[in-house]
């Protein structure tokens, strides 16, 4: 933006700064009016070509964001998840769009409790990263989770029953769904089904002892769970 200042006319000079006038025989000094300064603003064509107007930039940015959102939110085809014909929850390929969030379903029902048809330690409303159907990926996460639960022994019997219960349920839920994926990808399925059932049975009995806050029962149940966790880590190595 170029700014130009127009100087006052040349007639407004120091020589003409004061004027004399006679009125009624007396000499009176007349002060001239203040000179006027004219300011003219003119946009330069070169600068306007170099820098786009703010409104134009805003329009381009808004169009780009709209396009990105349209791509991300574009619904993708829903494929069958299990042999039973169950469909995947509504999603856009990035996250679930169904509300409330559905409870994940497992394929291998053999790892559930035969009496209840589920597992008492399952915790809903948690986030689990999808690491795909690979056997090695779920074996690695199972081994890592077992290692975390082995470190839980230091908190037993120290008035930390509430924390132990929450932590046990969280890690057990991860292992529950990881075992389902691992069994589906495994060649020797009966071996892993047996290991999962023994581990989950011990989790349920340990959870009952922790909920009752019975230190003696907690120690005994955890000793049984610890042996199975060590077996799991050796098998997944």
PDB file of C-alpha atoms in Angstrom, residues 161-162 208-216 218:
ATOM      1  CA  UNK A 161      -6.630 -53.933  46.698  1.00  0.00           C
ATOM      2  CA  UNK A 162      -8.595 -51.389  44.673  1.00  0.00           C
ATOM      3  CA  UNK A 208     -12.542 -62.769  43.925  1.00  0.00           C
ATOM      4  CA  UNK A 209      -9.782 -62.846  46.540  1.00  0.00           C
ATOM      5  CA  UNK A 210      -8.723 -59.263  45.777  1.00  0.00           C
ATOM      6  CA  UNK A 211     -12.330 -58.060  45.978  1.00  0.00           C
ATOM      7  CA  UNK A 212     -12.690 -59.767  49.380  1.00  0.00           C
ATOM      8  CA  UNK A 213      -9.395 -58.125  50.500  1.00  0.00           C
ATOM      9  CA  UNK A 214      -8.221 -61.393  52.029  1.00  0.00           C
ATOM     10  CA  UNK A 215      -4.427 -61.211  52.016  1.00  0.00           C
ATOM     11  CA  UNK A 216      -3.900 -64.937  52.585  1.00  0.00           C
ATOM     12  CA  UNK A 218      -4.665 -63.250  47.487  1.00  0.00           C
TER      13      UNK A 218
END
